[in-house]
CSV table of C-alpha atoms in Angstrom, one decimal:
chain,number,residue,atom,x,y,z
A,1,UNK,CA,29.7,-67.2,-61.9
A,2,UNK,CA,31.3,-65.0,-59.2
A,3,UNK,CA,29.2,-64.9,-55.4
A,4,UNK,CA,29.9,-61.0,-53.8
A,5,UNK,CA,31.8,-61.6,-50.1
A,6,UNK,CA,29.0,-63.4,-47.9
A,7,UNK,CA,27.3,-61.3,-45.0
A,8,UNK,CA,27.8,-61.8,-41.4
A,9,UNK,CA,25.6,-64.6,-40.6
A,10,UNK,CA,21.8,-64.6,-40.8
A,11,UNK,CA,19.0,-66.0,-39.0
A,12,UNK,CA,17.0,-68.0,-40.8
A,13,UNK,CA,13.5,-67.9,-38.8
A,14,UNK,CA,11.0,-70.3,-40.1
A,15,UNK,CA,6.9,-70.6,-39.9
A,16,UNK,CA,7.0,-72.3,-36.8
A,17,UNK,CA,8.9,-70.1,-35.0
A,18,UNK,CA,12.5,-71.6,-34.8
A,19,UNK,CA,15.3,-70.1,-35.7
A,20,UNK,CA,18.5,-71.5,-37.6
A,21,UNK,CA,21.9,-69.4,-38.4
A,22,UNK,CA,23.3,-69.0,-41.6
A,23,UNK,CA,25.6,-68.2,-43.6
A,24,UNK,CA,24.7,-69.1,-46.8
A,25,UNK,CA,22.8,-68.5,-50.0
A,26,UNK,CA,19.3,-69.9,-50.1
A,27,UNK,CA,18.2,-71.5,-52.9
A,28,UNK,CA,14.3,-70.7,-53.6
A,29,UNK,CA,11.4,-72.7,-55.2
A,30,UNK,CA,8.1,-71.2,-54.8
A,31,UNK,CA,6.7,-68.4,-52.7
A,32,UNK,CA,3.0,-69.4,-51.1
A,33,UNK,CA,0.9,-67.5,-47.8
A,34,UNK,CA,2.2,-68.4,-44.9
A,35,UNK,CA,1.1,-72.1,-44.0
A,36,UNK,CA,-0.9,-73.4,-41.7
A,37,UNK,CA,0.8,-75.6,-38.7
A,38,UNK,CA,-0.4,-78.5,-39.7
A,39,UNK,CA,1.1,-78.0,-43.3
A,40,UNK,CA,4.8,-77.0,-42.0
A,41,UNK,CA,5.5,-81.6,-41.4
A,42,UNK,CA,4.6,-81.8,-44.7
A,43,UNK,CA,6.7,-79.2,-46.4
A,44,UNK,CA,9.7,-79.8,-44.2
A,45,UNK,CA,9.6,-83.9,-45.2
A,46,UNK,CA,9.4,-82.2,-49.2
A,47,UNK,CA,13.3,-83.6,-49.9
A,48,UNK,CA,15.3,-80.2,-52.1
A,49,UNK,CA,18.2,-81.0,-54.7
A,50,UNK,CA,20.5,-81.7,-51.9
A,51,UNK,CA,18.4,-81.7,-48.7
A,52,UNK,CA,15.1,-81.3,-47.2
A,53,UNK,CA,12.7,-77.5,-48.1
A,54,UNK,CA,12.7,-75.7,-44.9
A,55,UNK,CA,10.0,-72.3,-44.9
A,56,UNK,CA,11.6,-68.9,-44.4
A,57,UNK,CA,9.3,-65.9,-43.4
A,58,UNK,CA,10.7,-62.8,-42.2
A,59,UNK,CA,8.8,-61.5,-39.2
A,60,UNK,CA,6.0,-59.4,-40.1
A,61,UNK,CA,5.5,-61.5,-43.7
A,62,UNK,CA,2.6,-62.7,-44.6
A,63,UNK,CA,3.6,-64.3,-47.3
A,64,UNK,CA,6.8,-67.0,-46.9
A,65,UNK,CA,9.1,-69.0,-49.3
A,66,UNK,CA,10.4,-72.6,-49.6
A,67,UNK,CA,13.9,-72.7,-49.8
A,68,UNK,CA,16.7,-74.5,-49.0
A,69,UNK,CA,20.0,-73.7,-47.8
A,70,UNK,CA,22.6,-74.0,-50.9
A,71,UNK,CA,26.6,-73.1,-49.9
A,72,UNK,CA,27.7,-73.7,-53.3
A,73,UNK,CA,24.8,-72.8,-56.0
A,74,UNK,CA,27.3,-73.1,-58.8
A,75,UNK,CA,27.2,-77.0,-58.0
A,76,UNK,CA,24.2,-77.4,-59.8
A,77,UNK,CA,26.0,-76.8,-63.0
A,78,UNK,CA,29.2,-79.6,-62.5
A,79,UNK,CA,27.9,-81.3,-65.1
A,80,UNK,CA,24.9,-82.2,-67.8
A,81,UNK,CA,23.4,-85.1,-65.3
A,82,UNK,CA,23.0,-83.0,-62.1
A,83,UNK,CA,22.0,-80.2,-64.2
A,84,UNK,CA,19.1,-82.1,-65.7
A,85,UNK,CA,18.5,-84.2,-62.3
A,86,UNK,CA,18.3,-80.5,-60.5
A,87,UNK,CA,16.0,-78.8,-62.3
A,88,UNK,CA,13.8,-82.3,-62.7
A,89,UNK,CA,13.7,-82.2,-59.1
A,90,UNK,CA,12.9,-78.7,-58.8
A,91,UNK,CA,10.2,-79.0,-60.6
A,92,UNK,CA,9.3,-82.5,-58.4
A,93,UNK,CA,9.5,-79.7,-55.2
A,94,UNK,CA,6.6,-77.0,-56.8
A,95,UNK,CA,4.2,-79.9,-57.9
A,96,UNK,CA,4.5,-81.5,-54.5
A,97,UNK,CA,3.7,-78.0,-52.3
A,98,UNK,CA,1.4,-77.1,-55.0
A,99,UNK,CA,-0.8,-80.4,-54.4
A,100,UNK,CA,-1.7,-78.4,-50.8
A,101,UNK,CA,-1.9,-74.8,-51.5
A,102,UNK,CA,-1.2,-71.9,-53.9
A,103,UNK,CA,2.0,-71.0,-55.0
A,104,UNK,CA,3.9,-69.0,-56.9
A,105,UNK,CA,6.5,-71.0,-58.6
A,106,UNK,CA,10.1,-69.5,-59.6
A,107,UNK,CA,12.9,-70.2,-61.9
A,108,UNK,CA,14.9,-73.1,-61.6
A,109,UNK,CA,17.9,-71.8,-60.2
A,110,UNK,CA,16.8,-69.0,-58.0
A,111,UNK,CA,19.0,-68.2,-55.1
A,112,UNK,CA,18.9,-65.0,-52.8
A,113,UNK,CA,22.4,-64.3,-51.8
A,114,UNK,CA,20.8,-64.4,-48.1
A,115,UNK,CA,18.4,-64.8,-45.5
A,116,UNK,CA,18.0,-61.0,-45.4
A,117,UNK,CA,17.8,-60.5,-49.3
A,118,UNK,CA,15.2,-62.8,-49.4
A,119,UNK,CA,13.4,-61.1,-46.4
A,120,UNK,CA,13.8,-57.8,-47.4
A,121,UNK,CA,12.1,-59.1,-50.9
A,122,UNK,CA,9.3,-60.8,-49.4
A,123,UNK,CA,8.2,-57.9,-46.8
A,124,UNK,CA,8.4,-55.0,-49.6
A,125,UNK,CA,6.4,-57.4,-52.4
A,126,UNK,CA,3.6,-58.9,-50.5
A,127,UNK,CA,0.8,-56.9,-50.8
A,128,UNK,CA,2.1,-57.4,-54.8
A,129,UNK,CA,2.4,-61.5,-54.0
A,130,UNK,CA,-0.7,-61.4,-52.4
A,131,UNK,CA,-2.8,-60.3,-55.0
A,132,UNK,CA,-0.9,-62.6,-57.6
A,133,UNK,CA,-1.8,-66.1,-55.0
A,134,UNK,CA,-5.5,-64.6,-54.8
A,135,UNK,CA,-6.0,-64.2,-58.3
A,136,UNK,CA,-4.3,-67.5,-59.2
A,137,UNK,CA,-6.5,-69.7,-55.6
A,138,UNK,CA,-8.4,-72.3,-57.2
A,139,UNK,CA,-6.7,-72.8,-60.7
A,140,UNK,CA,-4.4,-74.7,-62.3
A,141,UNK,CA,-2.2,-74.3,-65.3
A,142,UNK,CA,-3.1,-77.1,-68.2
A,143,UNK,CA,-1.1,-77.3,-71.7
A,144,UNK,CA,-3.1,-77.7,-74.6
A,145,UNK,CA,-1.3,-79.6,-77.4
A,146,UNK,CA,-3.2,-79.8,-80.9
A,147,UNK,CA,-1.5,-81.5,-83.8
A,148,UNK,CA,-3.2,-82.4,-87.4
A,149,UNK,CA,-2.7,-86.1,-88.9
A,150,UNK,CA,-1.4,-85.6,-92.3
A,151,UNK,CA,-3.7,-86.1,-94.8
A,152,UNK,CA,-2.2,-88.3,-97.9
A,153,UNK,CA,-1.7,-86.0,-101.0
A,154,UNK,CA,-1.7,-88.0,-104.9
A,155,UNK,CA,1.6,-87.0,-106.7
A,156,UNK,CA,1.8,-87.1,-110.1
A,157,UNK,CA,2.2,-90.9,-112.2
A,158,UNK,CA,5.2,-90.9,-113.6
A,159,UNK,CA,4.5,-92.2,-116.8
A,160,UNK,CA,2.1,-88.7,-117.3
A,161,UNK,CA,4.5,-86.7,-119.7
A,162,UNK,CA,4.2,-83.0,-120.9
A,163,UNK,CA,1.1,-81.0,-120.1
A,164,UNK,CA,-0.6,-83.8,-118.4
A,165,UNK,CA,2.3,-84.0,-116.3
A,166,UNK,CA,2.5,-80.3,-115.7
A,167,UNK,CA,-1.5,-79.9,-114.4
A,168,UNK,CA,-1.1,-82.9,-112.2
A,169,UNK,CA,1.5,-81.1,-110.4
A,170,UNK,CA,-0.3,-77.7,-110.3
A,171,UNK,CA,-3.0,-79.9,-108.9
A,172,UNK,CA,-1.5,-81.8,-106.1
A,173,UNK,CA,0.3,-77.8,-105.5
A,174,UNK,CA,-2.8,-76.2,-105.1
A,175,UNK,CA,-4.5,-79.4,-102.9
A,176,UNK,CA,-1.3,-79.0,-100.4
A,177,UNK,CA,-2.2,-75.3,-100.5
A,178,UNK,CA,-5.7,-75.5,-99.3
A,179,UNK,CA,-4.5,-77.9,-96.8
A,180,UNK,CA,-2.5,-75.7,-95.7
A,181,UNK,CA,-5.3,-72.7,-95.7
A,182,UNK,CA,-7.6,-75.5,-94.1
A,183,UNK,CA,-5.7,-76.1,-91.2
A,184,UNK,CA,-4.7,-72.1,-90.3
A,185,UNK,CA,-8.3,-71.9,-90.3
A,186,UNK,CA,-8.7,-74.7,-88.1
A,187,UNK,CA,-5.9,-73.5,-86.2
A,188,UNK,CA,-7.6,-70.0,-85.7
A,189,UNK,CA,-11.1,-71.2,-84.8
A,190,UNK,CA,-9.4,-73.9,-82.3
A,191,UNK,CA,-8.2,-70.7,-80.2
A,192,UNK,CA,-11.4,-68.4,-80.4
A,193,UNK,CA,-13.5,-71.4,-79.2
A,194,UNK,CA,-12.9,-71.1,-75.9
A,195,UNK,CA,-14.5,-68.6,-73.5
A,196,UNK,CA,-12.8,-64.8,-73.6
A,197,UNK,CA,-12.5,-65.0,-69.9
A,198,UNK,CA,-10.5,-67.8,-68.9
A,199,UNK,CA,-6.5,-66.8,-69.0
A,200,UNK,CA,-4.6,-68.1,-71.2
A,201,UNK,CA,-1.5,-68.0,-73.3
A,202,UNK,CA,-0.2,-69.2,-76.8
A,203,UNK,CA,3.2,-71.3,-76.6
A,204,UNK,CA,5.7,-72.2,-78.9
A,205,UNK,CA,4.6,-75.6,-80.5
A,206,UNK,CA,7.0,-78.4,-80.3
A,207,UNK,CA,7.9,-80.4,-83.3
A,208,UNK,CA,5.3,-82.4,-84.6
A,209,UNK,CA,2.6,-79.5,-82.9
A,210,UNK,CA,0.3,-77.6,-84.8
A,211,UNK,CA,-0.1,-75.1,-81.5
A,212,UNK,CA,0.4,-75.2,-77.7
A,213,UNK,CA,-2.0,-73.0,-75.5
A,214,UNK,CA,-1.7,-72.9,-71.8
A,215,UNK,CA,-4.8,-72.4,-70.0
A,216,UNK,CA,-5.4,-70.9,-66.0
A,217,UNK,CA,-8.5,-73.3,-64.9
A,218,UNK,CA,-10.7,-73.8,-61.9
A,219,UNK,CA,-11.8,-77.7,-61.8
A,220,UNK,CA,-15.7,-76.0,-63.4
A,221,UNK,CA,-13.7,-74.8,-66.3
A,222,UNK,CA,-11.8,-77.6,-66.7
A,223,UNK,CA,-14.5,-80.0,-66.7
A,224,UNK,CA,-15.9,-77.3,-69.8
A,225,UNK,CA,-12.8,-77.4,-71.5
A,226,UNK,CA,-13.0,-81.4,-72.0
A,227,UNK,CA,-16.5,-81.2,-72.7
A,228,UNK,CA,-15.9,-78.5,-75.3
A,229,UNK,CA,-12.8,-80.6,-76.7
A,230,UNK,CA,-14.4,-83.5,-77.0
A,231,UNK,CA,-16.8,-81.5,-79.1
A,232,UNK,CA,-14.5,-80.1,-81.4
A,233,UNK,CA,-12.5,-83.5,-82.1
A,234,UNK,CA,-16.0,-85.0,-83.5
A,235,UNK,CA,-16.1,-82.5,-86.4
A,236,UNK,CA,-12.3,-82.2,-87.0
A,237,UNK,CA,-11.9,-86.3,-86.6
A,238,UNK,CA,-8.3,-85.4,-88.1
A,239,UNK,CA,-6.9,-83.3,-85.3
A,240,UNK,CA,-5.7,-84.9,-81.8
A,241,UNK,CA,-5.9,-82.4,-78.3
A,242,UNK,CA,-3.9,-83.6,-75.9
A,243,UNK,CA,-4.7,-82.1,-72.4
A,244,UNK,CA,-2.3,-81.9,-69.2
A,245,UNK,CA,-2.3,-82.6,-65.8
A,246,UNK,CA,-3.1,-79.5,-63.5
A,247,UNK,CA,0.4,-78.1,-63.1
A,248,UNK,CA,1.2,-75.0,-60.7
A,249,UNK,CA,0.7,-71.7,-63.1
A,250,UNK,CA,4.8,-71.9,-64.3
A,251,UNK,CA,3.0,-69.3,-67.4
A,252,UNK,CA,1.3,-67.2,-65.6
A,253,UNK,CA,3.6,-65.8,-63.1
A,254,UNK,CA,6.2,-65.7,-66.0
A,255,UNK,CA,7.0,-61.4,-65.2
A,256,UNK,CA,6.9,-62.3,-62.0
A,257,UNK,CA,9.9,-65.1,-62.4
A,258,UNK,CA,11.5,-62.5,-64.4
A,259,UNK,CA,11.6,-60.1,-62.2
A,260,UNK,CA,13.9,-62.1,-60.0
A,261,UNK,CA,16.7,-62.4,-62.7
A,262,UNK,CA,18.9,-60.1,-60.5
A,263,UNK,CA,18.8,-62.4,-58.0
A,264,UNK,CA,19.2,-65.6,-58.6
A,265,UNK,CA,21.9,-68.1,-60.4
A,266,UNK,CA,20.2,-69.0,-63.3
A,267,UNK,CA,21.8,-72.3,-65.0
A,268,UNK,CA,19.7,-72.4,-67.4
């Protein structure tokens, strides 16, 4: 990855008013409204990928970022271990401001080139970031894992011969099919059963997953969701739901992380 020549130096002016000069890119995590005072402590003690989040706000912003200043980006990718240690800590960053207010949460690997890229963002996508952190206030993002314990299926004796032999295998054939035809229709009634209004969004299962739904909850919809779960695993006793733990909405401000792609360093 090649960086364009660096600006002259940039102020970096945080929420609480002080001001820092640099010269650097700025490596971003999450943007959230601007913070209350007593919050800045805590975000400022949040410890980055190499040191701690600092919040950046360009004056007149009402909504700010936590970033952290980042020289080299491209040091992220030096090798396999800092690469995975990086983006786990990332991650670490988001859950942590998230535990204390909305946020929008971004890539793993999203830089601004500098201070005044990432202000100029910020002041002409507010009103736009704004309505995003309303409309997400309250919730929380939970993964819904369903998988189906096989059910046994009789193969043929070996010491059948000819035709016997023959329908025992069409048998145990059509027995895996309706199975099979079973379990889509599971599958189906699983993601109709919950209520049309509550956002959410069908994920690519993992291996041993039968689906993977991400839901946008408040804790009253939550509490539903495991009363309605616990409901459904009484008269499918063969399928397991695995819930999360509230996480902040990575899948539901997907377009917005895409968006950024031509700005950031994206190791990924």
């Amino acid at each position: 990855m090649t960086f364009p020549a660096q600006p002259e130096p940039q102020v970096l002016r945080t929420a609480d008013g002080n001001e820092q000069s640099i010269n650097s890119p700025l490596y971003t995590y999450a943007f959230f409204p601007q913070p209350a005072p007593e919050l800045l402590p805590f975000i400022r003690q949040t410890e980055g990928i190499h040191r701690s989040v600092q919040v950046f706000s360009p004056t007149g912003s009402r909504i700010a970022a936590a970033v952290e200043p980042m020289p080299d980006p491209e040091s992220l990718q030096v090798s396999d271990e800092v690469l995975v240690r990086s983006a786990l800590r990332h991650d670490q960053v988001i859950c942590r401001l998230f535990a204390q207010m909305p946020v929008l949460p971004l890539r793993f690997g999203t830089c601004f080139l500098s201070a005044e890229r990432l202000g100029s963002h910020l002041l002409s996508r507010q009103t736009e970031y704004e309505q995003a952190l309303a409309a997400i206030g309250g919730r929380a993002e939970y993964c819904l894992k369903g998988r189906v314990q096989p059910q046994p299926q009789p193969e043929p004796q070996p010491s059948l011969s000819g035709t016997a032999y023959l329908l025992a295998r069409k048998q145990a054939y059509l027995q895996q099919r309706q199975a099979q035809e079973q379990q889509e229709q599971e599958q189906q009634a699983l993601q109709q059963l919950w209520p049309s209004t509550w956002p959410v969004q069908r994920g690519d299962p993992q291996p041993g997953e039968a689906l993977r739904l991400y839901f946008l909850l408040t804790p009253a919809e939550w509490e539903a969701a495991a009363q309605l779960t616990q409901t459904w695993l009484a008269q499918h006793p063969h399928w397991q739901l695995d819930w999360s733990a509230p996480l902040p909405p990575y899948h539901f401000v997907r377009a917005l992380r895409d968006s950024l792609s031509d700005k950031c360093i994206d190791p990924n």
